[in-house]
Coordinates of C-alpha atoms and ligand atoms in Angstrom, one line a residue:
M292 CA 0.3 -0.1 -0.1
N293 CA 1.3 3.0 -0.9
K294 CA 1.8 5.0 2.3
T295 CA 2.0 8.6 1.0
K296 CA -0.7 10.6 1.5
I297 CA -1.9 13.8 0.6
I298 CA -3.5 16.5 2.6
L299 CA -4.9 19.5 2.2
A300 CA -5.6 22.1 5.2
I301 CA -7.6 25.0 5.5
E302 CA -8.2 27.1 8.9
T303 CA -10.2 30.4 9.0
S304 CA -10.8 31.1 12.8
C305 CA -9.7 34.1 12.9
D306 CA -8.3 37.3 10.0
E307 CA -6.5 34.6 7.5
T308 CA -8.2 32.8 4.7
A309 CA -5.1 29.9 4.4
A310 CA -4.3 26.9 2.9
A311 CA -1.9 24.2 2.8
I312 CA -1.2 21.1 1.2
I313 CA 1.4 18.4 2.4
S314 CA 2.6 15.0 1.0
S315 CA 2.9 12.8 4.3
D316 CA 5.4 10.0 3.7
Q317 CA 3.1 8.0 6.8
K318 CA 5.7 5.2 7.1
N319 CA 8.8 7.3 7.3
N320 CA 6.9 10.1 9.4
E321 CA 8.2 13.2 6.6
M322 CA 6.3 15.3 5.1
S323 CA 7.2 17.6 2.2
V324 CA 5.1 21.0 1.7
L325 CA 3.5 21.3 -1.9
S326 CA 2.1 24.7 -1.2
N327 CA 1.3 26.8 1.5
I328 CA -0.9 30.1 0.6
V329 CA -2.0 32.9 3.6
S330 CA -4.6 36.1 2.7
S331 CA -4.6 38.1 5.6
Q332 CA -7.6 40.3 6.4
I333 CA -5.2 42.7 8.1
K334 CA -5.3 45.7 6.2
L335 CA -9.4 45.8 6.2
H336 CA -9.5 46.0 10.3
Q337 CA -6.9 48.1 10.7
K338 CA -9.2 51.0 10.7
Y339 CA -11.1 49.6 13.4
G340 CA -8.5 48.6 15.9
G341 CA -8.5 45.1 15.7
V342 CA -10.8 42.1 13.7
Y343 CA -14.3 42.9 12.8
P344 CA -15.5 39.7 13.3
E345 CA -18.4 40.1 10.6
L346 CA -16.5 41.5 8.1
A347 CA -14.2 38.7 8.9
S348 CA -16.2 36.0 8.5
R349 CA -17.2 37.6 5.0
E350 CA -14.0 38.2 3.7
H351 CA -13.3 34.4 4.2
N352 CA -16.5 34.2 1.7
K353 CA -15.2 36.0 -0.3
N354 CA -11.5 34.0 -1.0
I355 CA -11.8 30.7 0.5
I356 CA -12.4 29.4 -3.2
P357 CA -10.0 31.4 -5.1
V358 CA -7.0 30.0 -1.6
L359 CA -8.0 26.8 -1.9
S360 CA -7.4 26.7 -5.5
Q361 CA -3.8 28.8 -5.3
A362 CA -2.9 25.9 -3.4
L363 CA -4.3 23.7 -5.6
S364 CA -2.2 25.3 -8.5
E365 CA 0.7 25.6 -6.5
A366 CA 1.2 22.0 -5.5
K367 CA 0.3 21.4 -9.1
L368 CA -2.5 18.9 -8.1
D369 CA -6.1 19.2 -8.3
L370 CA -9.0 17.8 -6.0
A371 CA -9.2 14.3 -6.9
N372 CA -5.4 14.2 -6.1
I373 CA -6.5 14.3 -2.1
D374 CA -6.3 11.7 0.2
Y375 CA -7.5 13.7 3.6
F376 CA -8.9 17.2 4.1
A377 CA -8.1 18.9 7.3
I378 CA -9.3 21.8 8.7
T379 CA -9.8 23.6 12.5
T380 CA -12.6 23.1 13.8
G381 CA -11.9 26.0 16.9
P382 CA -11.6 27.7 18.6
G383 CA -12.3 31.0 17.1
L384 CA -14.8 33.7 15.3
I385 CA -17.9 31.2 15.2
G386 CA -19.2 33.2 11.5
S387 CA -15.4 32.6 10.4
L388 CA -14.9 29.1 12.0
L389 CA -18.2 28.2 10.1
V390 CA -16.7 29.3 6.4
G391 CA -14.0 27.2 6.6
T392 CA -15.7 23.7 8.4
Q393 CA -18.3 24.0 5.8
T394 CA -16.3 24.5 2.6
V395 CA -14.2 21.2 4.1
K396 CA -17.3 19.7 4.8
T397 CA -18.6 19.6 2.1
L398 CA -15.0 18.8 -0.5
A399 CA -15.5 15.6 1.1
Y400 CA -19.0 15.1 1.1
I401 CA -19.3 15.1 -2.6
L402 CA -15.3 13.5 -3.0
N403 CA -16.1 11.1 -0.3
K404 CA -13.1 11.2 1.7
P405 CA -11.6 11.6 4.9
V406 CA -11.6 14.2 7.2
I407 CA -8.8 15.2 10.0
P408 CA -10.6 18.3 12.7
V409 CA -7.7 19.7 14.3
H410 CA -8.0 22.5 16.9
H411 CA -6.1 25.2 16.8
V412 CA -4.4 25.4 19.3
E413 CA -3.1 21.9 18.7
G414 CA -2.1 22.9 15.1
H415 CA 0.1 26.2 17.0
I416 CA 2.3 23.9 19.0
Y417 CA 3.1 21.1 15.7
A418 CA 4.4 25.0 13.5
N419 CA 7.2 23.1 15.4
L420 CA 7.4 19.8 13.7
L421 CA 7.7 20.2 10.1
N422 CA 11.2 18.3 9.7
N423 CA 11.6 17.8 13.1
K424 CA 10.7 14.4 14.6
D425 CA 12.8 14.1 17.4
I426 CA 10.4 15.8 19.9
K427 CA 11.3 14.1 23.0
F428 CA 8.4 13.8 25.7
P429 CA 7.5 14.5 28.1
L430 CA 7.8 18.2 26.3
V431 CA 6.4 21.6 27.3
A432 CA 4.4 23.4 25.1
L433 CA 3.9 27.4 25.5
V434 CA 1.7 29.0 22.9
V435 CA 1.4 32.5 23.2
S436 CA -0.8 34.8 20.4
G437 CA -3.8 37.2 20.1
G438 CA -6.3 34.2 21.2
H439 CA -4.1 32.6 23.6
T440 CA -1.2 32.6 26.0
S441 CA -1.4 28.8 27.1
L442 CA 1.2 26.6 29.0
I443 CA 0.8 23.0 28.0
Y444 CA 2.2 19.8 28.8
M445 CA 2.1 16.8 26.6
P446 CA 3.6 13.4 27.9
S447 CA 2.8 12.3 24.7
H448 CA 2.0 13.2 20.7
L449 CA -1.5 14.9 20.7
K450 CA -1.7 14.5 24.8
Y451 CA -2.4 17.8 26.4
E452 CA -2.7 19.1 29.9
V453 CA -3.1 23.3 30.2
I454 CA -1.6 23.3 33.2
G455 CA -1.2 27.4 33.0
Q456 CA -2.9 30.2 31.1
T457 CA -3.7 33.8 30.9
I458 CA -6.6 35.2 33.3
D459 CA -7.3 38.0 31.4
D460 CA -5.8 39.6 28.0
A461 CA -3.6 36.7 25.9
A462 CA 0.2 38.4 25.4
G463 CA -0.9 39.2 22.3
E464 CA -3.8 41.2 23.2
A465 CA -1.8 42.7 25.3
Y466 CA 0.6 43.9 22.9
D467 CA -2.8 45.4 20.3
K468 CA -3.8 47.2 22.8
V469 CA -0.5 49.2 24.0
S470 CA 0.4 49.6 20.8
S471 CA -3.3 51.6 20.3
M472 CA -2.5 53.7 23.5
L473 CA 0.5 54.5 21.7
K474 CA -1.7 55.4 18.8
L475 CA 0.0 52.7 16.5
Q476 CA -1.7 49.8 13.9
Y477 CA -3.4 46.9 14.2
P478 CA -1.5 44.2 14.6
G479 CA 0.5 45.6 17.6
G480 CA 3.0 42.9 18.0
P481 CA 5.1 43.4 14.5
L482 CA 5.0 47.4 15.6
I483 CA 6.5 47.0 19.2
D484 CA 8.9 44.8 18.4
K485 CA 9.8 47.1 16.3
L486 CA 10.0 49.8 17.9
A487 CA 11.7 48.7 20.8
N488 CA 15.0 47.4 18.9
N489 CA 14.9 51.3 17.7
Y490 CA 15.2 52.0 20.9
L491 CA 18.1 49.6 21.4
N492 CA 20.0 50.7 18.6
K493 CA 19.5 54.1 19.8
S494 CA 21.4 55.6 23.0
A495 CA 19.4 53.5 24.5
E496 CA 20.1 55.9 27.7
N497 CA 17.8 55.2 31.3
K498 CA 17.2 51.3 30.1
E499 CA 18.6 50.1 33.7
N500 CA 15.2 52.3 34.8
L501 CA 12.5 51.6 32.1
K502 CA 13.3 47.6 32.3
K503 CA 11.7 48.4 35.8
L504 CA 9.0 50.4 34.8
F505 CA 6.3 48.5 34.6
P506 CA 4.7 45.4 36.7
R507 CA 5.4 41.4 36.1
P508 CA 2.2 40.3 36.9
L509 CA 1.9 36.9 38.7
L510 CA 5.4 35.8 38.9
K511 CA 5.8 35.5 42.6
E512 CA 2.2 33.4 42.9
K513 CA 3.2 29.5 42.7
N514 CA 1.1 28.1 39.5
Y515 CA 1.7 28.8 35.8
N516 CA -1.4 31.4 34.7
F517 CA -0.2 34.8 33.3
S518 CA -2.2 37.9 33.6
F519 CA -2.0 41.5 31.2
S520 CA -4.8 43.6 32.0
G521 CA -2.6 44.7 35.0
L522 CA 0.5 45.7 33.2
K523 CA -2.1 47.2 30.4
T524 CA -3.3 49.6 33.1
A525 CA 0.4 50.4 34.4
V526 CA 1.2 51.8 30.5
L527 CA -2.4 53.5 30.0
Y528 CA -1.5 55.9 33.4
Y529 CA 1.9 56.4 32.4
L530 CA 0.8 57.1 29.3
K531 CA -1.2 60.3 31.2
N532 CA 1.3 61.9 31.9
Q533 CA 3.4 61.4 28.6
N534 CA 3.0 63.2 25.2
I535 CA 3.1 60.7 22.8
N536 CA 6.1 61.2 20.4
Q537 CA 8.7 59.0 18.8
K538 CA 10.4 58.7 21.7
T539 CA 7.8 57.8 24.0
Q540 CA 6.8 55.2 21.4
E541 CA 10.2 53.8 21.7
E542 CA 10.6 54.2 25.4
V543 CA 6.7 51.9 26.1
S544 CA 7.4 49.4 24.0
F545 CA 11.1 49.0 25.3
A546 CA 9.7 48.7 28.5
F547 CA 6.5 47.0 27.9
Q548 CA 8.0 44.4 25.7
E549 CA 10.9 43.6 28.8
A550 CA 7.7 43.1 31.2
V551 CA 5.8 40.6 28.8
T552 CA 8.8 38.6 27.6
D553 CA 10.2 38.6 31.1
T554 CA 7.1 37.3 32.2
L555 CA 6.8 34.5 29.4
V556 CA 10.2 33.2 29.9
K557 CA 10.4 33.0 33.2
K558 CA 7.3 31.3 34.3
T559 CA 7.7 28.9 31.0
L560 CA 11.4 27.8 32.4
K561 CA 9.6 27.4 35.4
A562 CA 7.2 25.3 34.5
C563 CA 9.6 23.1 32.0
K564 CA 11.7 22.5 35.5
D565 CA 9.1 21.8 37.4
Y566 CA 7.7 19.5 34.7
N567 CA 10.7 17.9 34.3
A568 CA 10.5 18.5 30.1
K569 CA 13.0 17.7 27.3
T570 CA 11.7 19.8 24.9
L571 CA 10.1 23.1 25.3
L572 CA 8.1 24.1 22.0
I573 CA 7.6 27.6 21.8
S574 CA 4.4 28.8 19.0
G575 CA 2.1 31.5 18.2
G576 CA 1.9 35.0 16.7
V577 CA 3.8 36.7 19.8
A578 CA 6.4 33.8 18.9
A579 CA 7.6 35.9 15.9
N580 CA 8.6 38.6 18.6
Q581 CA 12.1 38.4 18.3
T582 CA 12.9 39.4 22.0
L583 CA 10.9 37.1 23.1
R584 CA 13.0 34.3 20.9
D585 CA 16.1 36.1 22.2
K586 CA 15.8 35.5 25.4
F587 CA 14.3 31.4 25.3
T588 CA 17.6 30.3 23.2
K589 CA 19.9 32.5 25.6
S590 CA 18.1 31.1 28.8
T591 CA 18.4 27.4 27.1
N592 CA 21.9 27.8 25.8
D593 CA 23.3 25.8 28.6
S594 CA 20.6 23.4 29.7
T595 CA 19.4 20.1 28.6
I596 CA 16.3 21.2 27.2
K597 CA 15.7 21.2 23.9
L598 CA 14.0 24.5 22.7
F599 CA 12.5 24.8 19.5
L600 CA 11.1 27.7 17.2
P601 CA 8.9 27.7 14.7
E602 CA 10.2 29.8 11.8
K603 CA 8.7 33.2 11.8
Y604 CA 6.4 32.6 9.1
L605 CA 4.6 29.7 10.6
C606 CA 3.9 32.0 13.9
T607 CA 1.5 33.2 12.9
D608 CA -1.6 31.9 11.6
N609 CA -1.5 30.1 8.7
A610 CA -2.6 26.2 6.9
L611 CA 0.9 24.2 7.1
M612 CA 0.6 23.7 11.3
I613 CA -3.2 22.0 10.9
A614 CA -1.4 20.0 7.8
I615 CA 1.8 18.7 10.3
A616 CA -0.6 18.7 13.0
A617 CA -2.9 16.5 11.1
S618 CA -0.5 14.5 9.4
Q619 CA 0.5 13.3 13.6
K620 CA -3.0 12.5 13.9
L621 CA -3.0 10.2 10.9
L622 CA -0.6 8.3 12.0
E623 CA -2.6 8.1 15.5
N624 CA -5.6 7.2 13.1
Q625 CA -7.6 10.0 14.3
V626 CA -9.5 10.4 11.4
G627 CA -13.4 11.3 10.5
K628 CA -15.8 11.8 7.9
W629 CA -17.5 15.2 7.3
Y630 CA -20.4 14.5 10.2
D631 CA -18.0 13.9 12.9
I632 CA -17.2 17.6 11.9
N633 CA -18.4 19.9 14.7
T634 CA -17.5 23.8 14.3
N635 CA -17.1 24.8 18.4
A636 CA -16.2 28.6 18.9
N637 CA -14.9 27.7 22.5
Q638 CA -13.2 24.5 21.2
K639 CA -11.0 23.1 24.9
L640 CA -7.6 21.0 24.2
Ligands
KG4_888 O1 -1.1 33.7 15.7 P1 -1.5 34.7 15.7 O2 -1.5 35.0 14.2 O3 -3.7 35.0 15.7 C1 -4.2 34.4 17.0 O4 -4.9 32.8 17.1 O5 -4.3 34.7 18.2 O6 -1.3 35.6 17.0 C2 -1.8 36.9 16.4 C3 -1.0 37.8 17.0 C4 -1.3 39.4 17.1 O7 -1.6 40.1 18.4 C5 0.5 39.7 17.0 O8 0.0 41.8 17.6 C6 1.2 39.1 17.1 O9 0.9 37.5 17.6 N1 1.9 39.2 17.4 C7 3.4 39.7 17.7 C8 4.2 39.6 16.5 N2 3.5 39.3 15.4 C9 2.6 39.0 15.6 N3 3.8 40.1 19.1 C10 4.9 40.6 19.2 N4 5.6 40.9 18.5 C11 5.9 40.4 17.5 N5 7.1 40.4 16.4
ZN889 ZN1 -3.6 31.5 16.3

């Protein structure tokens, strides 16, 4: 039997319409990427300062077939060549999710092909496994995005225990809110990242004081939860007495980013130690942050724990990560039919 399977994955949980195709060699547990298309709606949502859900689902509706057909043509395949469909079933914006799930349901029904449902966070975690087979368990995964800040313990593949999460805002959400306080555009993460680096590349005077300007919430607590709402309020109060000019934008970006990244790194490393993790997987949009990447790299350099960071293009939402997770699910026979797809905006891991 031919063990190489073609998987077409679709992801529409937020504001990216994405489709990817991989060829998965199940015998050798290897994969190759045939196409990876992401159509971002960022420009459209910028004037609202965040994702406008109704508009997002309408855009998915408009883009889904062109994105799907581009993924097929770049892979030089047509629908008849697809062995499995994979789809993000949740969590996310319900209207957005439904566009993807309904598309896949229809295709799977008409073509009589199996479907692999994938949790969005599971996709982020598995973005680390493109070309990496030698992941050692147990592991700890940190998922940091606009919708999630979660620490997850994994004793083996596809087994998850959420050991910590944010009790209020997600890290990316805090980035986006602080950026709007600084009169910057949505999404704020990449802009704050850049401004903080501008500060460091210039004189960086007052650096030590700025590092201490904002609190590191919940750092002293014994649990692995995060909280970013107090930090956001601290930035708001600080800005009340400031003019917002380029200097303030750069300094506040640096100070805020120091507080967020310190908290994420320290809590995650504590979880790794307490759970005897052999591997640490970082993922989600905020994992594209260079300071966060540098701090994790530096702090795991001399330890036995092996750090994985997906390439930056795989940190923000995409369908390739869904295809990679689906390939693992296929190995473990976690496959269903079109009627097994349950779209759930609040799906638990
Ligand atoms: O994973 P993602 O695309 O969507 C969700 O699942 O939420 O993450 C988007 C989030 C946004 O909040 C964005 O500001 C943040 O990731 N982000 C960053 C960077 N790039 C994207 N945050 C910090 N630094 C970055 N370089
Ligand atoms: Zn995401």
